[in-house]
Short mmCIF file of C-alpha atoms in Angstrom, two decimals:
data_model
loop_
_atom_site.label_atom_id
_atom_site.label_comp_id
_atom_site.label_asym_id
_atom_site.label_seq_id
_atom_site.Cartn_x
_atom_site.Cartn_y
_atom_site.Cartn_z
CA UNK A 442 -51.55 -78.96 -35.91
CA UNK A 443 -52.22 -79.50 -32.09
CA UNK A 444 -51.01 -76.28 -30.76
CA UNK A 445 -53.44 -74.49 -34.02
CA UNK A 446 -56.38 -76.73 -33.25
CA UNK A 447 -55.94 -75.69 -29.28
CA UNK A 448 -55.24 -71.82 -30.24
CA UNK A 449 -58.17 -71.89 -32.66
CA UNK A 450 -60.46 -73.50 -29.63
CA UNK A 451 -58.71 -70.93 -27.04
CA UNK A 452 -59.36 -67.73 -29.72
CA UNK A 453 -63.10 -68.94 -29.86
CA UNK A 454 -63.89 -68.68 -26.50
CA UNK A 455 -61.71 -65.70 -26.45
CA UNK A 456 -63.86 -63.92 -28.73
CA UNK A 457 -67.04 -65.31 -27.02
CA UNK A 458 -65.59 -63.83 -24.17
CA UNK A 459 -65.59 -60.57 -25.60
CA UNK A 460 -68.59 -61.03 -27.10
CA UNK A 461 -70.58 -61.09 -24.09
CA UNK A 462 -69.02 -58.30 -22.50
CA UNK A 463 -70.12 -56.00 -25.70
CA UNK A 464 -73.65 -57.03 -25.23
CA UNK A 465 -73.70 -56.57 -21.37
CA UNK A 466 -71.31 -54.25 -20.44
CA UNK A 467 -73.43 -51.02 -21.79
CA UNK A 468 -76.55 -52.40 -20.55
CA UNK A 469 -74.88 -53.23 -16.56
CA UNK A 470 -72.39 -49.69 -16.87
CA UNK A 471 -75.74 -47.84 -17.50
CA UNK A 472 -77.86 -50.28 -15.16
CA UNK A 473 -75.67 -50.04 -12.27
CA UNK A 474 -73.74 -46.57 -13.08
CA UNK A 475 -70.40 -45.52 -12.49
CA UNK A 476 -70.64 -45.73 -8.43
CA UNK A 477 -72.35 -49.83 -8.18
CA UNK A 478 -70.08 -50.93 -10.56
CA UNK A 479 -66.91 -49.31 -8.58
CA UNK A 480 -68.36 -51.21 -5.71
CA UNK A 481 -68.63 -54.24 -7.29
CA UNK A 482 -65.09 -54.28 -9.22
CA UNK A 483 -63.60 -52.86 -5.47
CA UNK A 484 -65.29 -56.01 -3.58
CA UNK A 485 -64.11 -58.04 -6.28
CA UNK A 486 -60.54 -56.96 -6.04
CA UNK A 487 -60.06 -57.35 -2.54
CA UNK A 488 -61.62 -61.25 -3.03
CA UNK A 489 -59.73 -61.78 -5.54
CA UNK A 490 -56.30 -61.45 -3.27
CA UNK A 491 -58.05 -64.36 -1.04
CA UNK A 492 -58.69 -66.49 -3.81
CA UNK A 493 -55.28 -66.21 -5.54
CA UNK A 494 -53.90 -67.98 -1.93
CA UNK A 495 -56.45 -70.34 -2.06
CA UNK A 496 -55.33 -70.91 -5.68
CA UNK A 497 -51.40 -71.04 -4.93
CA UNK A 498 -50.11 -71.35 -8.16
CA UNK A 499 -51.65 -74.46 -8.55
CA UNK A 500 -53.13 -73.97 -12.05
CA UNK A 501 -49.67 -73.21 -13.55
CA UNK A 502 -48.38 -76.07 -11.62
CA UNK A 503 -50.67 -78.35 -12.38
CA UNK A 504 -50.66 -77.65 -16.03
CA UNK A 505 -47.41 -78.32 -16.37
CA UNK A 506 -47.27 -81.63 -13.69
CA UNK A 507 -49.72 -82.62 -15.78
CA UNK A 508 -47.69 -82.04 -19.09
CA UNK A 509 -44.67 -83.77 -17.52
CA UNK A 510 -46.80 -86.92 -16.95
CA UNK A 511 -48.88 -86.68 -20.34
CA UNK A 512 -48.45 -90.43 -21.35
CA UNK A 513 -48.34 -92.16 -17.89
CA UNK A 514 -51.82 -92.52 -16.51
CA UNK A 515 -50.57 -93.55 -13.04
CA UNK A 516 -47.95 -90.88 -12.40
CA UNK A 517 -51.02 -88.02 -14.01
CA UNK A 518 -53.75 -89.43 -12.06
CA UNK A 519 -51.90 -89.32 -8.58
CA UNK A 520 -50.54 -86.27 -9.47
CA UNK A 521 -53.98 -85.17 -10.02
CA UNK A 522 -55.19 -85.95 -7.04
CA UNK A 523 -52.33 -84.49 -5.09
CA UNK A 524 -52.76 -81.51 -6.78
CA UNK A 525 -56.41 -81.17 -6.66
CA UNK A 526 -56.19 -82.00 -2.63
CA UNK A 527 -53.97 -79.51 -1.98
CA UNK A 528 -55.91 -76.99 -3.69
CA UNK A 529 -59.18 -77.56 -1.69
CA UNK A 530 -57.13 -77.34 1.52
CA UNK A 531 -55.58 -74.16 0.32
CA UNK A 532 -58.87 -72.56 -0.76
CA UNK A 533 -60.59 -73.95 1.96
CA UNK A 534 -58.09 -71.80 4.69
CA UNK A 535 -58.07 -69.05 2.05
CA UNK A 536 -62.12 -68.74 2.49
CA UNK A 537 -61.62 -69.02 6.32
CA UNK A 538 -58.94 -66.01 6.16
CA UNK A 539 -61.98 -64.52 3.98
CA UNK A 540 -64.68 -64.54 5.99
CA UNK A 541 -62.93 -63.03 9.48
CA UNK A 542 -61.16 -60.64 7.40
CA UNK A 543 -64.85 -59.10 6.06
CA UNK A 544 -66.65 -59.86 9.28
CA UNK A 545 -64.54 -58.11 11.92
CA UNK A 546 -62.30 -55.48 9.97
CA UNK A 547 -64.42 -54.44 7.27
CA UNK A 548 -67.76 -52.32 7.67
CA UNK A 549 -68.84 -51.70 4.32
CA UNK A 550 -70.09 -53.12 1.69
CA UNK A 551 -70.28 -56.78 3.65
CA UNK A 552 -73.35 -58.39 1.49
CA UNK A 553 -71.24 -57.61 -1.42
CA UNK A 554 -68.26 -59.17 0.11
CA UNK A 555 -70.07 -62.15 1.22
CA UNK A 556 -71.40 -62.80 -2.39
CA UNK A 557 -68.06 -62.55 -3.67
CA UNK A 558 -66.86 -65.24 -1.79
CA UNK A 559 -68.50 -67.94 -3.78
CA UNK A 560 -64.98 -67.00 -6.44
CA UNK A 561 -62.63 -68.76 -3.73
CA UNK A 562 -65.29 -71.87 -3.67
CA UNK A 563 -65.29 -72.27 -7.24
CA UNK A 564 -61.45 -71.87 -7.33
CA UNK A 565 -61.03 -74.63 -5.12
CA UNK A 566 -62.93 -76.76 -7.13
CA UNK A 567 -61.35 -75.73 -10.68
CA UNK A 568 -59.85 -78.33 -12.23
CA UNK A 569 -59.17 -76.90 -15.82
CA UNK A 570 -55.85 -76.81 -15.15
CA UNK A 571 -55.85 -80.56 -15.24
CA UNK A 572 -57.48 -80.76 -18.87
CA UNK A 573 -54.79 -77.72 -19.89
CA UNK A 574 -52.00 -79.88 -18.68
CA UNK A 575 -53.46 -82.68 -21.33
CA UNK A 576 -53.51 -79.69 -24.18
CA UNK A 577 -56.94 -81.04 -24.04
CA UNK A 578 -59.15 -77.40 -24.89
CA UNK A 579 -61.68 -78.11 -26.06
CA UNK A 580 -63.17 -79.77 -22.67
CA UNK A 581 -62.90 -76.17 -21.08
CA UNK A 582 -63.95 -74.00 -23.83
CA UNK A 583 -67.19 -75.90 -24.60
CA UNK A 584 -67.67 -75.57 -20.54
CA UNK A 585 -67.43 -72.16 -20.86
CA UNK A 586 -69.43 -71.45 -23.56
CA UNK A 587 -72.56 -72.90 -21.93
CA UNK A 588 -71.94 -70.93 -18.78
CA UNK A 589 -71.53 -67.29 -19.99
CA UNK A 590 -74.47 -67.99 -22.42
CA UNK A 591 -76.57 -68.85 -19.22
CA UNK A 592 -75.35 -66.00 -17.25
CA UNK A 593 -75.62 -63.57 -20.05
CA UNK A 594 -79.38 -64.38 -20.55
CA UNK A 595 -79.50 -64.32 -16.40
CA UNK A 596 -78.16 -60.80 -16.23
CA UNK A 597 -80.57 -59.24 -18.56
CA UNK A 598 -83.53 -61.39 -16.95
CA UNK A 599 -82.79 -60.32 -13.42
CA UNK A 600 -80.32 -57.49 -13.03
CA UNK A 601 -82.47 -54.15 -14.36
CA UNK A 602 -81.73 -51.35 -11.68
CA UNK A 603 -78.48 -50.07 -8.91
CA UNK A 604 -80.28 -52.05 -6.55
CA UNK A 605 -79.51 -55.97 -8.08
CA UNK A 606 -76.17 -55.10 -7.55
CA UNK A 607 -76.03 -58.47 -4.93
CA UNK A 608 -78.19 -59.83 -8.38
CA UNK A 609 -75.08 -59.62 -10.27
CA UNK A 610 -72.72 -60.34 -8.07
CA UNK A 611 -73.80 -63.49 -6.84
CA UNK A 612 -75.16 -64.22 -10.61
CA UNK A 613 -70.74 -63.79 -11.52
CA UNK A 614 -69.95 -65.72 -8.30
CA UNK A 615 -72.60 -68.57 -9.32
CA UNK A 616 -71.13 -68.79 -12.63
CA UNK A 617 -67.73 -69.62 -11.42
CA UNK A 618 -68.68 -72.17 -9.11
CA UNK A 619 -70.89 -74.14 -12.02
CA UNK A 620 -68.54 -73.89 -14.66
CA UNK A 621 -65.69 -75.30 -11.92
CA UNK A 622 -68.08 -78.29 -11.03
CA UNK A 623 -68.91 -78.70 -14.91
CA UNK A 624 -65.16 -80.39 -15.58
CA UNK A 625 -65.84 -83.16 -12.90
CA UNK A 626 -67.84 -85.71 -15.05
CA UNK A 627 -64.85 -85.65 -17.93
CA UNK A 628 -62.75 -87.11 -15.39
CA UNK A 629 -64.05 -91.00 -15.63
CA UNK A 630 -62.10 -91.70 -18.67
CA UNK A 631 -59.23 -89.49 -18.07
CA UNK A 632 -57.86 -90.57 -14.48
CA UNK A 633 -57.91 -93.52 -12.48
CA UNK A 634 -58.85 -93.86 -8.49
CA UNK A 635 -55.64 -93.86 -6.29
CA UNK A 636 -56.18 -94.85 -2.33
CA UNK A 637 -55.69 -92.36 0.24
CA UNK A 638 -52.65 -93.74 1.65
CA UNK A 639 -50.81 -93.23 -1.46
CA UNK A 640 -51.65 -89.17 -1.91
CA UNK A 641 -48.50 -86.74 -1.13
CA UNK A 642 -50.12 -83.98 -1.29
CA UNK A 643 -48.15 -81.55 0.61
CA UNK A 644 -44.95 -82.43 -1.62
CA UNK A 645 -46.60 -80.59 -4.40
CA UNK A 646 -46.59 -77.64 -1.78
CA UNK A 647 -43.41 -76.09 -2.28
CA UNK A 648 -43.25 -76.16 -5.66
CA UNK A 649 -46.94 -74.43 -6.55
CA UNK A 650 -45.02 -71.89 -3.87
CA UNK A 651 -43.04 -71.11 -6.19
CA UNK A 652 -45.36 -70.39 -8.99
CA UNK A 653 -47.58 -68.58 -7.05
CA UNK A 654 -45.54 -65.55 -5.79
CA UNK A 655 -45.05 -64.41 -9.47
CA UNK A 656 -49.06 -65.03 -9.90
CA UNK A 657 -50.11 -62.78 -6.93
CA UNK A 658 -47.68 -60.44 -7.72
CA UNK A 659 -48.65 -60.31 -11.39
CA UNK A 660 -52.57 -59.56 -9.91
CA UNK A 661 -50.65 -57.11 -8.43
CA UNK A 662 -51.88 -54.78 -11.79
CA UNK A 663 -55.58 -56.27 -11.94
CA UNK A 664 -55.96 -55.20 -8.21
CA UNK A 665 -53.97 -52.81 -6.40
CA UNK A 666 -55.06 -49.80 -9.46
CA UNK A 667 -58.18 -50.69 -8.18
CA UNK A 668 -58.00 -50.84 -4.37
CA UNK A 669 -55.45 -47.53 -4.40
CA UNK A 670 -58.41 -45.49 -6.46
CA UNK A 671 -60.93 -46.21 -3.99
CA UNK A 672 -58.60 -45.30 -1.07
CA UNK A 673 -57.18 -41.81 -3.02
CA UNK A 674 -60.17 -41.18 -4.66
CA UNK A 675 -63.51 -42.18 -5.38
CA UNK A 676 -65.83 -45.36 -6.15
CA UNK A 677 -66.88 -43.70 -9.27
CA UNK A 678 -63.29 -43.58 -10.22
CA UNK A 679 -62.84 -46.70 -9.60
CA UNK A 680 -65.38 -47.69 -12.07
CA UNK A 681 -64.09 -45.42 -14.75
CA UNK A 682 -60.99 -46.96 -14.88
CA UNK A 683 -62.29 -50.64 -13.97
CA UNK A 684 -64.32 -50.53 -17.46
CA UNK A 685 -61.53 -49.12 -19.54
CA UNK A 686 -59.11 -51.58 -18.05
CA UNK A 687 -61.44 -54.41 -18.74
CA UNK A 688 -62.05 -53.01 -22.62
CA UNK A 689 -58.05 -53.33 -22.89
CA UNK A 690 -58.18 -56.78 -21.63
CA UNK A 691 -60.47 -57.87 -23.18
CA UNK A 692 -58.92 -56.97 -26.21
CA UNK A 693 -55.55 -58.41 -25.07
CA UNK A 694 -57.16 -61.88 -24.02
CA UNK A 695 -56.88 -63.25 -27.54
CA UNK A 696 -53.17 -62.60 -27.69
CA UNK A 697 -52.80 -64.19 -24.28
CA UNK A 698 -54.50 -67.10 -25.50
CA UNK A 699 -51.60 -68.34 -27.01
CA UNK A 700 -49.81 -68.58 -23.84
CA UNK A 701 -52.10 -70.61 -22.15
CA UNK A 702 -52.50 -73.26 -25.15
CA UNK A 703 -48.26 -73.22 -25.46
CA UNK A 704 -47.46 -73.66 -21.73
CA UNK A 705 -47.96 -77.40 -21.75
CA UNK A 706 -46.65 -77.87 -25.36
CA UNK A 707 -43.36 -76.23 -24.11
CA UNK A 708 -43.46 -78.03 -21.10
CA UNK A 709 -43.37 -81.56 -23.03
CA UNK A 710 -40.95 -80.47 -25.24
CA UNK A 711 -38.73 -79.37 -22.45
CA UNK A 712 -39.59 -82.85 -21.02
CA UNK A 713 -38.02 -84.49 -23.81
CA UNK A 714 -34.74 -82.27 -23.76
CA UNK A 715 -35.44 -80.41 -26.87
CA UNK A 716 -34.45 -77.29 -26.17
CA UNK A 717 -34.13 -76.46 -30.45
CA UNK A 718 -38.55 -76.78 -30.61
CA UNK A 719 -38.85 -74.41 -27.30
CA UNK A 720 -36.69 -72.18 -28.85
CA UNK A 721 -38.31 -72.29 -32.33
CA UNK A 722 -41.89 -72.29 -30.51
CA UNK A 723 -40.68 -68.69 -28.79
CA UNK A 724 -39.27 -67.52 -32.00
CA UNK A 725 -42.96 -68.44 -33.96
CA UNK A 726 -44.96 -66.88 -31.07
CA UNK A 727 -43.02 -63.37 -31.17
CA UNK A 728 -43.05 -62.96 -34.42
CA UNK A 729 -47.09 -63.90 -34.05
CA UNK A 730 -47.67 -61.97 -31.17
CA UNK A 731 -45.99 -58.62 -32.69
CA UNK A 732 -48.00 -59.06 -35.69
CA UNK A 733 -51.35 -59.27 -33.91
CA UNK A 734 -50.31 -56.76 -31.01
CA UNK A 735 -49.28 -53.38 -32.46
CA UNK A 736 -52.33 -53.19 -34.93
CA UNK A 737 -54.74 -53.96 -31.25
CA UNK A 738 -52.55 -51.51 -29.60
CA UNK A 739 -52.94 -48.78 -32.30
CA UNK A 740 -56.27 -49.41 -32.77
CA UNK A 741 -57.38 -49.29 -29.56
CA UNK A 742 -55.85 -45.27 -29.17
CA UNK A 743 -57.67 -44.59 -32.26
CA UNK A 744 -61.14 -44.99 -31.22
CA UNK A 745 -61.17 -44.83 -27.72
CA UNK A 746 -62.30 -41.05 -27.52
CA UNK A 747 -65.41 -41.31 -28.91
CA UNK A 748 -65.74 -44.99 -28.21
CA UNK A 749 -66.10 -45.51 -24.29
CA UNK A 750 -69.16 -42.74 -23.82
CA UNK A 751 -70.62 -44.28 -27.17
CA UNK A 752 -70.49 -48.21 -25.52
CA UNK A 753 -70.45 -47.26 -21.69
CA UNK A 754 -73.04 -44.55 -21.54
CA UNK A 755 -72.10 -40.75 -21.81
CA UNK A 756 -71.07 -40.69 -17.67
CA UNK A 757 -68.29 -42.25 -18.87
CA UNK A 758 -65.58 -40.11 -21.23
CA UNK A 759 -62.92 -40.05 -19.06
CA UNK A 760 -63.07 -43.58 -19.57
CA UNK A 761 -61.69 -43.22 -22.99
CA UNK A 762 -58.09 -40.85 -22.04
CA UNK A 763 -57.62 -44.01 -19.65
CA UNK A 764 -58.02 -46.20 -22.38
CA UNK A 765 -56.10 -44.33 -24.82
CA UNK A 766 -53.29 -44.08 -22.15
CA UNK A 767 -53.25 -47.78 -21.05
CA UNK A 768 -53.10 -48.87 -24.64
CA UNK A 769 -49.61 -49.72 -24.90
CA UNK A 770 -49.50 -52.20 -21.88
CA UNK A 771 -51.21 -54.73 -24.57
CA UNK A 772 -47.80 -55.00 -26.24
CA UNK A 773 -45.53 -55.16 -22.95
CA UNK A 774 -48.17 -57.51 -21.88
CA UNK A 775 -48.83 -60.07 -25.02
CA UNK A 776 -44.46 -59.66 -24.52
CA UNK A 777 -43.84 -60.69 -21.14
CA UNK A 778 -46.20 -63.58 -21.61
CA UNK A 779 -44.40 -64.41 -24.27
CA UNK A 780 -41.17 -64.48 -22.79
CA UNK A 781 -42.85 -65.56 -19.23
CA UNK A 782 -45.81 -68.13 -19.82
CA UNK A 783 -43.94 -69.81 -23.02
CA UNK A 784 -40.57 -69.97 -22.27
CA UNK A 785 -39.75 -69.33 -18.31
CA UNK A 786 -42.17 -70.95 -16.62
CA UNK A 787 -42.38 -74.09 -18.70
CA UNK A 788 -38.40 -74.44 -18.33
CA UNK A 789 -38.69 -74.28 -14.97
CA UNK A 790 -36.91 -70.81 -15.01
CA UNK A 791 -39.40 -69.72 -11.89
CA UNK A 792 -36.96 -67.52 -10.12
CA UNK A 793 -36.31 -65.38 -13.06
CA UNK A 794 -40.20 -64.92 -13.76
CA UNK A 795 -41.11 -64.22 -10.26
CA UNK A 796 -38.18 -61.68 -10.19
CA UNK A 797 -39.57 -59.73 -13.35
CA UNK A 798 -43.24 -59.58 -12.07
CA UNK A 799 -42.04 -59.11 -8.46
CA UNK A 800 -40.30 -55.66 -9.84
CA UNK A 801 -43.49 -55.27 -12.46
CA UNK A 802 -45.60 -54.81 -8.86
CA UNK A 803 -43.26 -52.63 -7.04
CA UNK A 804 -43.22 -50.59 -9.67
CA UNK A 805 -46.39 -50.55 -10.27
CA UNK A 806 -47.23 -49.60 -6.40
CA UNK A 807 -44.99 -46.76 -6.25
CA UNK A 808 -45.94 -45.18 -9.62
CA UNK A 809 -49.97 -45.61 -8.47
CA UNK A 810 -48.29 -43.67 -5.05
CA UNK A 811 -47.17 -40.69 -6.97
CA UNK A 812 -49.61 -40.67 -10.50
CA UNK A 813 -53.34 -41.46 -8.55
CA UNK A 814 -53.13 -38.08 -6.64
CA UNK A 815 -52.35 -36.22 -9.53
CA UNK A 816 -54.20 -37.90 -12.10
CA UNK A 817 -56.88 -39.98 -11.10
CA UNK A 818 -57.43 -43.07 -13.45
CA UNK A 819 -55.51 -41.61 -16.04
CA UNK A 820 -52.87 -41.84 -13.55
CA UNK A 821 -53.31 -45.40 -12.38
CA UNK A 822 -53.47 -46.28 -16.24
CA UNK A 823 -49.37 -44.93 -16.44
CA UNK A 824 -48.61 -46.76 -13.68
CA UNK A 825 -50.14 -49.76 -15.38
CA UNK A 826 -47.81 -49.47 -18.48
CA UNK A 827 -44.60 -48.68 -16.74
CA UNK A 828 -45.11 -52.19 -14.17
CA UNK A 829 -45.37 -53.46 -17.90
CA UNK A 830 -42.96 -51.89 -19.29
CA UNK A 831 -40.58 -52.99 -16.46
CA UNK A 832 -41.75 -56.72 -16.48
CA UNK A 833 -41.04 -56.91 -19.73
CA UNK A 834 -37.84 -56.05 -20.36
CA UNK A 835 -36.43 -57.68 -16.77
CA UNK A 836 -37.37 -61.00 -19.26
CA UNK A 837 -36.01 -60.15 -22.02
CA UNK A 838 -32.65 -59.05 -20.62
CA UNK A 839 -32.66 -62.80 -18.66
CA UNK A 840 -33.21 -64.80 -21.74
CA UNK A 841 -30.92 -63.11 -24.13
CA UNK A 842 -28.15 -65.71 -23.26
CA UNK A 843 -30.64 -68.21 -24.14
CA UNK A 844 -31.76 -67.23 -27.17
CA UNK A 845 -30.59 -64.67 -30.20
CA UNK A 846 -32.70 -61.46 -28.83
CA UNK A 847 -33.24 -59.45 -31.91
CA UNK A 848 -34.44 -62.71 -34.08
CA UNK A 849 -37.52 -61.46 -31.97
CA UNK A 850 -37.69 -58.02 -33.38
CA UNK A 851 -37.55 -59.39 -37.23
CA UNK A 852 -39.26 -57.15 -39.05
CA UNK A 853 -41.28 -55.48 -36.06
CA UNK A 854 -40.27 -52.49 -37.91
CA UNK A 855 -42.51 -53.48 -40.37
CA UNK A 856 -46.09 -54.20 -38.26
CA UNK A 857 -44.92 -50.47 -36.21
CA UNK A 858 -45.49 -48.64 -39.74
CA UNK A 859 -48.02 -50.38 -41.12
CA UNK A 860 -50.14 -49.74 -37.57
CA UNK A 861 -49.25 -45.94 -37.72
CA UNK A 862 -50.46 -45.63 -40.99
CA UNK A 863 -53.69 -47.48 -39.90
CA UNK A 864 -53.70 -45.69 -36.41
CA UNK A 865 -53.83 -42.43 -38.48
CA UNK A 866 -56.69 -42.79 -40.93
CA UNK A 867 -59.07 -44.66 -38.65
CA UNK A 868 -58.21 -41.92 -35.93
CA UNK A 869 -59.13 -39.54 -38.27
CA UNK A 870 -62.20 -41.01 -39.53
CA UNK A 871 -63.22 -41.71 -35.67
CA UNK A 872 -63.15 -37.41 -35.49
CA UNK A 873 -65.46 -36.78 -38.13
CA UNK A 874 -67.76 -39.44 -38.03
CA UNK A 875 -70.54 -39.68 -35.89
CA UNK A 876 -69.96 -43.36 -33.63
CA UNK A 877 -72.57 -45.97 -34.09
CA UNK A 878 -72.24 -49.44 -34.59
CA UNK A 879 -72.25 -49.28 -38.18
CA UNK A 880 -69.29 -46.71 -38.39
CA UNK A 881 -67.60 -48.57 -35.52
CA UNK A 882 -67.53 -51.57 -38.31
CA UNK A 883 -66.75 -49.90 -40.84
CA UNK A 884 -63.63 -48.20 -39.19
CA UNK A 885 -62.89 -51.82 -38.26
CA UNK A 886 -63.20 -53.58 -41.65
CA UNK A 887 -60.73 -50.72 -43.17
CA UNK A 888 -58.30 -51.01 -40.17
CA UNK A 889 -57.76 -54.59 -40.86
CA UNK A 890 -58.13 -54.48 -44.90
CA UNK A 891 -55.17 -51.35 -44.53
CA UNK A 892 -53.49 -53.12 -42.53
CA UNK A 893 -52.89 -56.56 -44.09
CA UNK A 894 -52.55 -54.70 -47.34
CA UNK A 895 -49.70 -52.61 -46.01
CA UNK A 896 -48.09 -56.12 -44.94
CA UNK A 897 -48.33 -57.41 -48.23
CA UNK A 898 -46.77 -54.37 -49.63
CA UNK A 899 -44.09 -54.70 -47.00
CA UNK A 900 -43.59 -58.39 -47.54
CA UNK A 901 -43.75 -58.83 -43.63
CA UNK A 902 -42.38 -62.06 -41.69
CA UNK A 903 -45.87 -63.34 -40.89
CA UNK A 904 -46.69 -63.12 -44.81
CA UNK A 905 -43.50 -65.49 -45.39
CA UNK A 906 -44.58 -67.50 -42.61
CA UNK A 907 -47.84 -67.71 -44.11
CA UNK A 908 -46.94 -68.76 -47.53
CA UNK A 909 -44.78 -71.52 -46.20
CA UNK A 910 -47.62 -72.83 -43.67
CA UNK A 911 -50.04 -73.26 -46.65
CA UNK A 912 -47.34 -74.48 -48.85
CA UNK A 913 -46.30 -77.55 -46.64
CA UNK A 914 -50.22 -77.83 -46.09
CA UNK A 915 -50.95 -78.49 -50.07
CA UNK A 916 -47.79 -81.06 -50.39
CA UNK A 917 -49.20 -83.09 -46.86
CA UNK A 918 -52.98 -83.01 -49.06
CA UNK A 919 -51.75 -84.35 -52.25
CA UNK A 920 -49.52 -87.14 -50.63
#
């Protein structure tokens, strides 16, 4: 009931989180226009490099360290502040690197880059990784609520033309930094002090090394689409694609979710030796994930057409064919998170993860190479789903010794023609109907009716699953 509770918390802020990107994401695409926000998500991408070495894989370390250690207060409160040392050190050189890097090699843009360095700050200072480790949600989630509330009602009180661009930026890179310091104050019943002599924090070092080359390369696909378009082609371009990446993200996040709530739950279980619950967790979250996935992938290609210029502002329609293209990478995503976030990582299986995403961004590079100078975004949004594509199945050829592979698939068959069906009827209805935000909820409303009522008809896994959850639920009530 711990893992649901945590998912529930995790979805919520999920869907706040894409919340407040429906309400300001029209009014900043059409505020700044395609060109600002390329400059912004271009600025953002290269700080976002620095920041990920300031970061070193500690927040998937520390998670789990912190997992490992759940029930001894000592061991997880020198841990913590090991970890937490090390991580202003490393942010504090990464900000350094920062600074010299946009001062004396790069010309342009440099109040935007200096803005954006207030993200490495506030990473150094992060400590929800800490609270993660503890499966202990609902500490970050309520943090985060509060700060994209303020922000949101910040954006549309000072950003109104191209030229708050800095407005916005720093406005972002403020609301990192305050919802990092936000966590302190939860600490005074969770850890105790341990003297300075006592901290190790450099053995954590290697480690967090180890995590972190699968989590740059992994940003690999958030960054380098970006920083390749505004090298091949233009800043506009860059913002085309930016937004319709974002939109399938965004969408994607509450899949995702699941990963970060399950991490430490593996992690324990692992812990304890029993290998027959991390199994059985990876079995419940594919068969989850597949269900939730395919409809979101399908859905997504159905609308996107007349959806982007509708949302974004009519300067945007190419927006859309790179939405409709990049589609599938939610399911070769929400699958190698799976595989990766709940299964490798929190076995300590690090080599094996790094080695899928490590091919994922190599990929990814070579196809942006050859598909950017022929197609643009549309091209950088292929290269996106073959990195996936590739990252995903490197994981699932490791862990088939592991585990029985196609117990995965059970049923899939079943979601994949239930979504088609959808995919074609709301596609359709997206052609003839004019989009507005009524027929937008409409089309969703019968997407998601049609689509449960096809699994029904299909008696799908999830359905069983389902039946069985409540089941066990009404025998714990009347006991």
């Amino acid at each position: 009931m711990k893992v649901i509770k945590n998912y529930l918390y995790n979805v919520g802020y999920q869907l706040l989180s894409m919340m407040v990107p429906i309400i300001t994401v029209p009014y900043i695409s059409r505020t700044l226009g395609p060109y600002c926000s390329g400059i912004n998500s271009y600025t953002n991408s290269w700080v976002t490099f620095f920041y990920l070495f300031g970061q070193m894989g500690i927040t998937l370390y520390g998670n789990r360290q912190i997992a490992y250690f759940y029930g001894d207060l000592k061991k997880r409160s020198k841990s913590f502040w090991e970890i937490e040392a090390l991580q202003i050190f490393t942010s504090s050189f990464a900000l350094v690197a920062y600074l010299i890097t946009i001062l004396f090699f790069i010309k342009k843009y440099q109040l935007f880059f200096l803005l954006q360095a207030l993200w490495i700050v506030a990473i150094g200072l992060d400590i929800s990784w800490y609270f993660m480790g503890l499966e202990d949600f609902k500490k970050t989630v309520t943090r985060n609520v509060l700060v994209k509330i303020v922000t949101l009602i910040l954006i549309f009180t000072l950003v109104h033309t191209s030229k708050d661009l800095w407005k916005y930026i720093l406005l972002l890179g403020i609301a990192q930094l305050g919802g990092a310091l936000s966590l302190w104050p939860y600490l005074k019943k969770s850890v105790v002090w341990v003297k300075f002599k006592y901290w190790r924090p450099f053995k954590h070092f290697y480690p967090a090394l180890l995590l972190f080359i699968p989590t740059i390369t992994t940003q690999v696909y958030l960054v380098v689409n970006r920083i390749m378009l505004g090298a091949m082609e233009s800043q506009a371009a860059v913002g085309e694609f930016d937004y319709a990446d974002k939109l399938i993200k965004m969408v994607l996040a509450v899949v995702t979710s699941l990963g970060t709530v399950m991490l430490p739950h593996v992690a324990s279980q692992f812990a304890k030796g029993d290998m027959d619950s991390v199994n059985k967790s990876l079995y419940s979250s594919f068969s989850f994930i597949n269900f939730l996935t395919i409809p979101l992938m399908f859905g997504v290609m159905a609308i996107s057409s007349k959806f982007a210029p509708w949302f974004l502002g009519s300067q945007y329609s190419t927006t859309g064919i790179i939405m409709f293209v990049e589609a599938p990478a939610i399911l070769f995503i929400a699958w190698s998170s799976t595989t990766g976030n709940q299964y490798l990582m929190p076995i300590n299986k690090i080599q094996a993860f790094t080695l899928s995403v490590t091919v994922g961004a190599i990929t990814n590079i070579l196809a942006n190479l050859i598909l950017i100078k022929f197609a643009g975004g549309v091209g950088a949004a292929l290269a996106t789903v073959f990195s996936e594509i590739t990252t995903a199945t490197i994981q699932l050829v490791y862990i088939k010794n592991q585990i029985h592979l196609l117990k995965l698939f059970t049923g899939m068959w079943k979601y994949v023609v239930s979504s088609l069906i959808m995919f074609f009827i709301v596609h359709y209805m997206t052609d003839v109907l004019k989009m507005t935000a009524l027929t937008l909820i409409i089309e969703v409303v019968i997407a998601i009716l049609l689509y449960l009522g096809l699994l029904l008809l299909l008696r799908a896994p999830i359905i069983k699953e389902a039946e069985i959850f409540l089941k066990t639920k009404d025998k714990r009530r009347r006991k």
